XYZ file of C-alpha atoms in Angstrom:
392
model
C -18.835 -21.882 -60.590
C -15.400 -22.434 -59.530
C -13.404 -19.273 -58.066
C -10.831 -17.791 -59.675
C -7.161 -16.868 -58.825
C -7.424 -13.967 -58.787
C -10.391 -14.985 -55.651
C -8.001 -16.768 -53.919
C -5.082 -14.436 -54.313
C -7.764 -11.653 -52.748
C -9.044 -13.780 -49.955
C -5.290 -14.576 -49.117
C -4.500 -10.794 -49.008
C -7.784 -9.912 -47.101
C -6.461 -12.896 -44.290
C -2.970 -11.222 -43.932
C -4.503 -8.024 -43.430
C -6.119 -9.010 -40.737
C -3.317 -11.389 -38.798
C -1.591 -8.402 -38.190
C -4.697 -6.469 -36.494
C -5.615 -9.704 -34.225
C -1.664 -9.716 -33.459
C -1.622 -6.152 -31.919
C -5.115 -6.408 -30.632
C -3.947 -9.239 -28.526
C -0.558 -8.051 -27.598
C -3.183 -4.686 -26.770
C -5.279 -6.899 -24.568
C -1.904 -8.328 -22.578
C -0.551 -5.064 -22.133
C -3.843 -3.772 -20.216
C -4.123 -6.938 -18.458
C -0.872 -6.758 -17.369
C -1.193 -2.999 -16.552
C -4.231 -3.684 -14.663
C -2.617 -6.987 -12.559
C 0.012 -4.640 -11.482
C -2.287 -2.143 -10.284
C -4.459 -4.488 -8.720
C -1.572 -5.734 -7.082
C -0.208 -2.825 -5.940
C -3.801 -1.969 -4.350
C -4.048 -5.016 -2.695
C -0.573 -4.295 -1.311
C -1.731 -0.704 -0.202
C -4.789 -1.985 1.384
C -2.779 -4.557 3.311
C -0.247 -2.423 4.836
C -3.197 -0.238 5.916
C -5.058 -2.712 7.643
C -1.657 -3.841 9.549
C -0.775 -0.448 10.469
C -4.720 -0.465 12.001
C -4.383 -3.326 13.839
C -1.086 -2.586 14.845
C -2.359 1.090 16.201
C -5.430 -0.611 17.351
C -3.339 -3.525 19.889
C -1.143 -0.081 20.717
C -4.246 1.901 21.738
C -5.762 -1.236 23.772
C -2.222 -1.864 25.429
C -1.428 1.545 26.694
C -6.003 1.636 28.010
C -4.610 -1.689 29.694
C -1.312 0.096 31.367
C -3.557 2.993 32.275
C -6.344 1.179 33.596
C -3.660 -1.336 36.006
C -1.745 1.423 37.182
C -4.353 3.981 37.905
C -6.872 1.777 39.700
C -6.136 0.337 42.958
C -7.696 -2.980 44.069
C -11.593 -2.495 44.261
C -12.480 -5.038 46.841
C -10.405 -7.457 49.233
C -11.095 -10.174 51.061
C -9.648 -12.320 53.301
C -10.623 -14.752 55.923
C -10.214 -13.860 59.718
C -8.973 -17.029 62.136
C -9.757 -16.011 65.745
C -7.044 -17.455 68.691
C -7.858 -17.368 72.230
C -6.495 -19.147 75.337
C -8.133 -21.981 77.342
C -5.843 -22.784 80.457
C -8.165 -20.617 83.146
C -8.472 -21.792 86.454
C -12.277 -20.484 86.343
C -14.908 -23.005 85.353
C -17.774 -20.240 84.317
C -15.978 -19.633 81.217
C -14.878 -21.398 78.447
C -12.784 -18.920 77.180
C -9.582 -17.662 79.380
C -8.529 -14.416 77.043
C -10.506 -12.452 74.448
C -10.352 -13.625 70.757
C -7.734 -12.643 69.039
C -6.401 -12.299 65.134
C -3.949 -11.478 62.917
C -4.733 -10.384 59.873
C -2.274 -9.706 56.844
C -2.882 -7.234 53.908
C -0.925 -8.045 51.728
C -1.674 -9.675 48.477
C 0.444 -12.756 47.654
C 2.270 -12.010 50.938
C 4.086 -9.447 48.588
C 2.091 -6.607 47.391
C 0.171 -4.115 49.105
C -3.536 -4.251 48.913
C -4.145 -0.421 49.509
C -3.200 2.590 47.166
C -2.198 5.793 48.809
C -4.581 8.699 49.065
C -7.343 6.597 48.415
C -10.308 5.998 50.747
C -11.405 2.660 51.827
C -14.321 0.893 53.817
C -13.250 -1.947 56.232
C -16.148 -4.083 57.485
C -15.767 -7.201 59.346
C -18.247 -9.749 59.358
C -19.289 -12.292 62.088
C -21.310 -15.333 61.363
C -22.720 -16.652 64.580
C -25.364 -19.034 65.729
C -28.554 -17.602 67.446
C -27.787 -19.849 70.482
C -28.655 -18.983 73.899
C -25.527 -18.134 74.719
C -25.149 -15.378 71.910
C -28.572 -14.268 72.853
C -27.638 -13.619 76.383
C -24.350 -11.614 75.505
C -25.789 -8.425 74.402
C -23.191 -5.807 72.970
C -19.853 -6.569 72.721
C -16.831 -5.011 71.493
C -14.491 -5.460 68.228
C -11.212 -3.525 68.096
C -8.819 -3.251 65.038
C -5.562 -2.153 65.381
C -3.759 -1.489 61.948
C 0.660 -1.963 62.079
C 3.016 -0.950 59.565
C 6.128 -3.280 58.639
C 8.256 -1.260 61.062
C 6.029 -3.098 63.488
C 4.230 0.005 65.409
C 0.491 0.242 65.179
C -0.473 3.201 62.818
C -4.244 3.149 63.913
C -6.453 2.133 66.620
C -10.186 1.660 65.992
C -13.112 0.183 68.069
C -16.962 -0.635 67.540
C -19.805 -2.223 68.961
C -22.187 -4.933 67.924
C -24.837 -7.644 68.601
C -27.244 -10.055 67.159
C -30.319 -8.764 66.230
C -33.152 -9.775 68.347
C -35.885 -12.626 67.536
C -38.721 -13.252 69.548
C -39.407 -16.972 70.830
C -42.742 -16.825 68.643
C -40.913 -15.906 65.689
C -38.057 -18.237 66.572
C -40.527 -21.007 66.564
C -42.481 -20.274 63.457
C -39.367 -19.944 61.794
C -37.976 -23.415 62.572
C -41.638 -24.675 61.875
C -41.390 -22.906 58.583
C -37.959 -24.030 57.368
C -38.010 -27.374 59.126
C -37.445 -29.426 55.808
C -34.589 -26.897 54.699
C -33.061 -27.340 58.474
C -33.301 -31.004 58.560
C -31.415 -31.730 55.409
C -28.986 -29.000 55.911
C -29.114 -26.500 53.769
C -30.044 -24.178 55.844
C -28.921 -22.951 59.533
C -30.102 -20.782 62.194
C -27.374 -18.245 62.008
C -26.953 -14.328 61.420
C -24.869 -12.402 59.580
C -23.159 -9.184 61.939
C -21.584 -7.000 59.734
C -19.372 -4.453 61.649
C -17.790 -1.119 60.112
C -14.248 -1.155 61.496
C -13.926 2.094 59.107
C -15.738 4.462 57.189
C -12.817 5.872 54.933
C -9.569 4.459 55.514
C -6.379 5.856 53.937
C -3.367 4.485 53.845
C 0.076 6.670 55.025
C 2.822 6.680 52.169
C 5.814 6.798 55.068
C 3.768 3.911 57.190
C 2.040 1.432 54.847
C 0.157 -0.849 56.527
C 0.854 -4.804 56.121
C -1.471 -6.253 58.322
C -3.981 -5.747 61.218
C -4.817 -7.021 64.940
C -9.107 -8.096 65.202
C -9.895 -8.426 68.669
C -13.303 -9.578 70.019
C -13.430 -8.065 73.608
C -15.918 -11.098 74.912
C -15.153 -14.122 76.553
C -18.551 -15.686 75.854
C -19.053 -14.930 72.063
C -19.597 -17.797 69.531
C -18.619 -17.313 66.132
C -19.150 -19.714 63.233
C -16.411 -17.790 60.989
C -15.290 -14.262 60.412
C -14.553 -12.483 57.086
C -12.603 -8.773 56.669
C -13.921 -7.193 53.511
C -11.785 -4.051 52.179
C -13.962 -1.591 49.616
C -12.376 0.771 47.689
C -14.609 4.646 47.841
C -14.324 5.369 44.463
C -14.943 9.031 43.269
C -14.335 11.108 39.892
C -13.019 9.135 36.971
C -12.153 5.987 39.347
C -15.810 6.036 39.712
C -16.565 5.723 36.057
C -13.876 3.421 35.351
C -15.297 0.862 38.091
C -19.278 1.386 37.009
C -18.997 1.829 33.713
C -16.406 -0.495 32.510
C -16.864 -1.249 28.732
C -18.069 2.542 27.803
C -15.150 3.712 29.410
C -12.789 0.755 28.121
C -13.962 1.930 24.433
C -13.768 5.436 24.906
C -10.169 5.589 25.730
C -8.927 2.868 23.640
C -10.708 4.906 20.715
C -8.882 8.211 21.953
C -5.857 6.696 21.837
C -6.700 5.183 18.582
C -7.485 8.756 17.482
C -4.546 10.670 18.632
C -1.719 7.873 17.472
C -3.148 7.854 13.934
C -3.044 11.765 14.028
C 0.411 11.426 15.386
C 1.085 8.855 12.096
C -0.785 10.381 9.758
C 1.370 14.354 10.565
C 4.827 12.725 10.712
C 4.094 10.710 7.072
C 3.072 13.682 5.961
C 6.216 16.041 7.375
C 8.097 13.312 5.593
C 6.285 13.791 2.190
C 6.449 17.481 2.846
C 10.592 16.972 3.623
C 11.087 14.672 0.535
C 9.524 16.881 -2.037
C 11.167 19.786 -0.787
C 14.738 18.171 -1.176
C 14.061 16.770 -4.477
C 13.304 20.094 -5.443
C 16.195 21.730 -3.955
C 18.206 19.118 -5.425
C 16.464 19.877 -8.965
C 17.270 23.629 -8.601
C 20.891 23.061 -8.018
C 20.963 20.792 -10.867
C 19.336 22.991 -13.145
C 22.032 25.907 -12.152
C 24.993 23.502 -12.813
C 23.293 22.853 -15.969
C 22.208 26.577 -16.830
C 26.130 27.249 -18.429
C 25.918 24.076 -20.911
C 22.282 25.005 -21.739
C 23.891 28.564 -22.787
C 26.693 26.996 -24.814
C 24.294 24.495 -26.489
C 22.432 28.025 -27.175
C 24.601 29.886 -28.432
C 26.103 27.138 -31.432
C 22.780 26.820 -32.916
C 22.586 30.626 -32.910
C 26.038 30.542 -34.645
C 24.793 27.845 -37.032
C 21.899 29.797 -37.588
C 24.173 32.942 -38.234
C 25.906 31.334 -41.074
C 23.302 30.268 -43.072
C 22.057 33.603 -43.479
C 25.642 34.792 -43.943
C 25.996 32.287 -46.833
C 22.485 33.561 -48.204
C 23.829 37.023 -48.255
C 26.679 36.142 -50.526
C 24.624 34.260 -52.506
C 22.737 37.612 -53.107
C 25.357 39.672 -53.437
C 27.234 37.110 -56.181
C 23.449 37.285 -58.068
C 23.786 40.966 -57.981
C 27.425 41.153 -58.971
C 26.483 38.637 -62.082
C 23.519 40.700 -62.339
C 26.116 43.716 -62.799
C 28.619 42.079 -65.576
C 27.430 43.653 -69.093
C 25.888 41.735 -71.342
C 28.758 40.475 -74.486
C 25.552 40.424 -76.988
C 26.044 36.733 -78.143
C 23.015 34.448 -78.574
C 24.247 31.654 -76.520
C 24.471 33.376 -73.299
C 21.315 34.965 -73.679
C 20.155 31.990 -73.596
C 22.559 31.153 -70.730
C 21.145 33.800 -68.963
C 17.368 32.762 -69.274
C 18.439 29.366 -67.699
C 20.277 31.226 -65.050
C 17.509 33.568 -64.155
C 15.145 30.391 -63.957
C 17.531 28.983 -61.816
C 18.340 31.746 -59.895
C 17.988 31.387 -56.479
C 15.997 33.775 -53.928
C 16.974 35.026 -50.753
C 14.096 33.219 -48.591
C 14.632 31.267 -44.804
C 14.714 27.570 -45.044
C 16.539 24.549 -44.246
C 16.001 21.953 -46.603
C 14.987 24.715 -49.531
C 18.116 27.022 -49.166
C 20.700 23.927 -49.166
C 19.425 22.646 -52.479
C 19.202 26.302 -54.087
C 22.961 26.779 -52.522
C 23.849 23.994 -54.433
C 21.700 24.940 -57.689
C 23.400 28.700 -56.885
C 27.059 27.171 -57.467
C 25.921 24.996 -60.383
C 24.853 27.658 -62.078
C 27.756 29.827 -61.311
C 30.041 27.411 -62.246
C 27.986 27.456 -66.157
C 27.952 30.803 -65.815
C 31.924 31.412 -65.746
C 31.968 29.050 -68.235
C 29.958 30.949 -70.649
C 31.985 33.622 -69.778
C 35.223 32.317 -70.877
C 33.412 31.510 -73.936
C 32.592 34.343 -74.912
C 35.713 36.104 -73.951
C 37.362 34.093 -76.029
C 35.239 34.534 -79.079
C 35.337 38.323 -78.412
C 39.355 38.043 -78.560
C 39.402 35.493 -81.614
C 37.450 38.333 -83.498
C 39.043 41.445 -82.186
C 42.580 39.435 -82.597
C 41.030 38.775 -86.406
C 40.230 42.386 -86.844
C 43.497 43.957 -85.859
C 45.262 41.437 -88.233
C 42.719 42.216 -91.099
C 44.317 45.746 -90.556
């Protein structure tokens, strides 16, 4: 069976009834997409500035540790070689040395800064390495002086102490050369010890006098030294302490306290500034809504009057139905029926807009047929009572 056109006209209706709804379904579907890009976006844009304003707190908190850390502790260790001078132009042949060793020692770092902080104790050691010759094994005890001078040039300090090699056997001495023989011959080893002398215990440093460098004296003409090292230690105590032995737990507890207290500091002033903005936005409200408080009464006050004369207008139009309502009836047959088409059209005294203009306007229709009517019949009445008085 073929369709009908009345098919086709139906199937063409159906399909443009439904282009419309795909139309605003898609433009539907945009909108939201759209909405929800922007807010995306403006996520994405939140979540960014927070994680620079992190980072950003984050290098601050790690950079002020850093300033902390460099200025509060002093230098933990120093060390710096020691270069012995002596004289050799003696006239006696029993010793090879004509004056004690002497050297001069600067402590200063980079010839410029100074390597001690004041108030704080340090431990100055020097060390001797010398060779376990007979020579040093027939010296015994001898003496090392230190004399500490400021850059005035007077010496601040004076301090003196004894030392020696430690004593070996010749049985031990020789079982030790057997033993490390191979280690001897190639050189990797020596026969040599290590005399570590404590020049001072806890050493600090005068804030009028700083010291810049030191005088090592070796009171022994006989003493043979392979080289000599002064080692400065810093005595650390209280928070120094933990700052020097625990390093990292006490790097990341103060970078994350003043991580802490610069987002609090952040996080109160944005919101003082929130707090500051709202309240003059609502001051600002306030005084606009009292300069606008007079115009709101005016705009009051005409629809009152509006409202007034309405009501007004109603009461005259009750008072004219009561006054026609008042007007004797002539007795004529024509504005009886007048009068039924009046009283169907007469208007009540009810509140409306749209309903009391078009009864206002029925009211002075009808009036208007009314006093028409009334002329009639006035007339009539005259005609007849004119008629009358001439029949007499």
């Amino acid at each position: 069976m073929q369709p009908t056109v009345e098919e086709f006209d139906s199937e063409d209706s159906g399909v443009q009834d439904v282009g419309p709804q795909i139309n605003g379904l898609v433009v539907q579907i945009l909108e939201t997409m759209s909405v929800l890009l922007l807010r995306i976006r403006q996520k994405l844009l939140e979540i960014s500035i927070l994680i620079c304003v992190i980072l950003l707190v984050f290098w601050v908190a790690l950079f002020l540790y850093g300033s902390f850390y460099y200025s509060f502790m002093p230098t933990a260790n120093f060390i710096t070689p020691v270069y012995f001078f002596y004289r050799t132009d003696c006239l006696s042949p029993h010793h090879s040395l004509c004056s004690f060793p002497v050297a001069n020692v600067s402590l200063l770092k980079n010839g410029k800064h100074q390597v001690m902080t004041y108030g704080q104790p340090y431990r100055i050691t020097l060390e001797l390495e010398m060779p376990e010759s007979p020579a040093n094994q027939e010296l015994g005890m001898f003496l090392v002086k230190m004399n500490p001078y400021s850059k005035a040039g007077p010496i601040v300090d004076r301090s003196a102490r004894s030392a020696m090699l430690h004593y070996r056997s010749s049985l031990l001495q020789a079982l030790g050369t057997v033993a490390f023989s191979p280690l001897l011959l190639t050189g990797a080893s020596e026969q040599k010890q290590s005399v570590m002398v404590e020049l001072y215990s806890e050493f600090k440093d005068d804030s009028y006098n700083p010291i810049v460098g030191a005088i090592i004296e070796i009171h022994s003409q006989r003493i043979q030294i392979y080289r000599a090292h002064l080692y400065i230690f810093a005595h650390f105590t209280g928070i120094r302490y933990l700052l020097y032995h625990f390093p990292l737990i006490s790097a990341l507890i103060g970078v994350m306290s003043n991580f802490t207290f610069l987002s609090l500091i952040i996080l109160l002033s944005f919101l003082q500034f929130n707090l500051g903005g709202r309240r003059t936005r609502g001051k600002a409200v306030m005084q606009q809504e009292e300069n606008n408080e007079p115009d709101d009464v005016n705009d009051q006050s005409e629809p009152q009057d509006e409202g007034k004369a309405p009501e007004r207008f109603d009461d005259i139009g009750c008072k004219s139905v009561e006054a026609e309502e008042s007007i004797p009836d002539v007795g004529v047959e024509e504005s009886e029926d007048d009068s039924i088409e009046l009283a169907e059209d007469e208007p009540t005294c009810e509140a409306g807009d749209g309903e009391m203009i078009l009864r206002h306007r029925n009211l002075s229709q009808s009036m208007l047929q009314s006093s028409q009517v009334l002329t009639d019949t006035t007339d009539k009445t005259y005609q007849n009572s004119v008629g009358v008085c001439s029949s007499c």
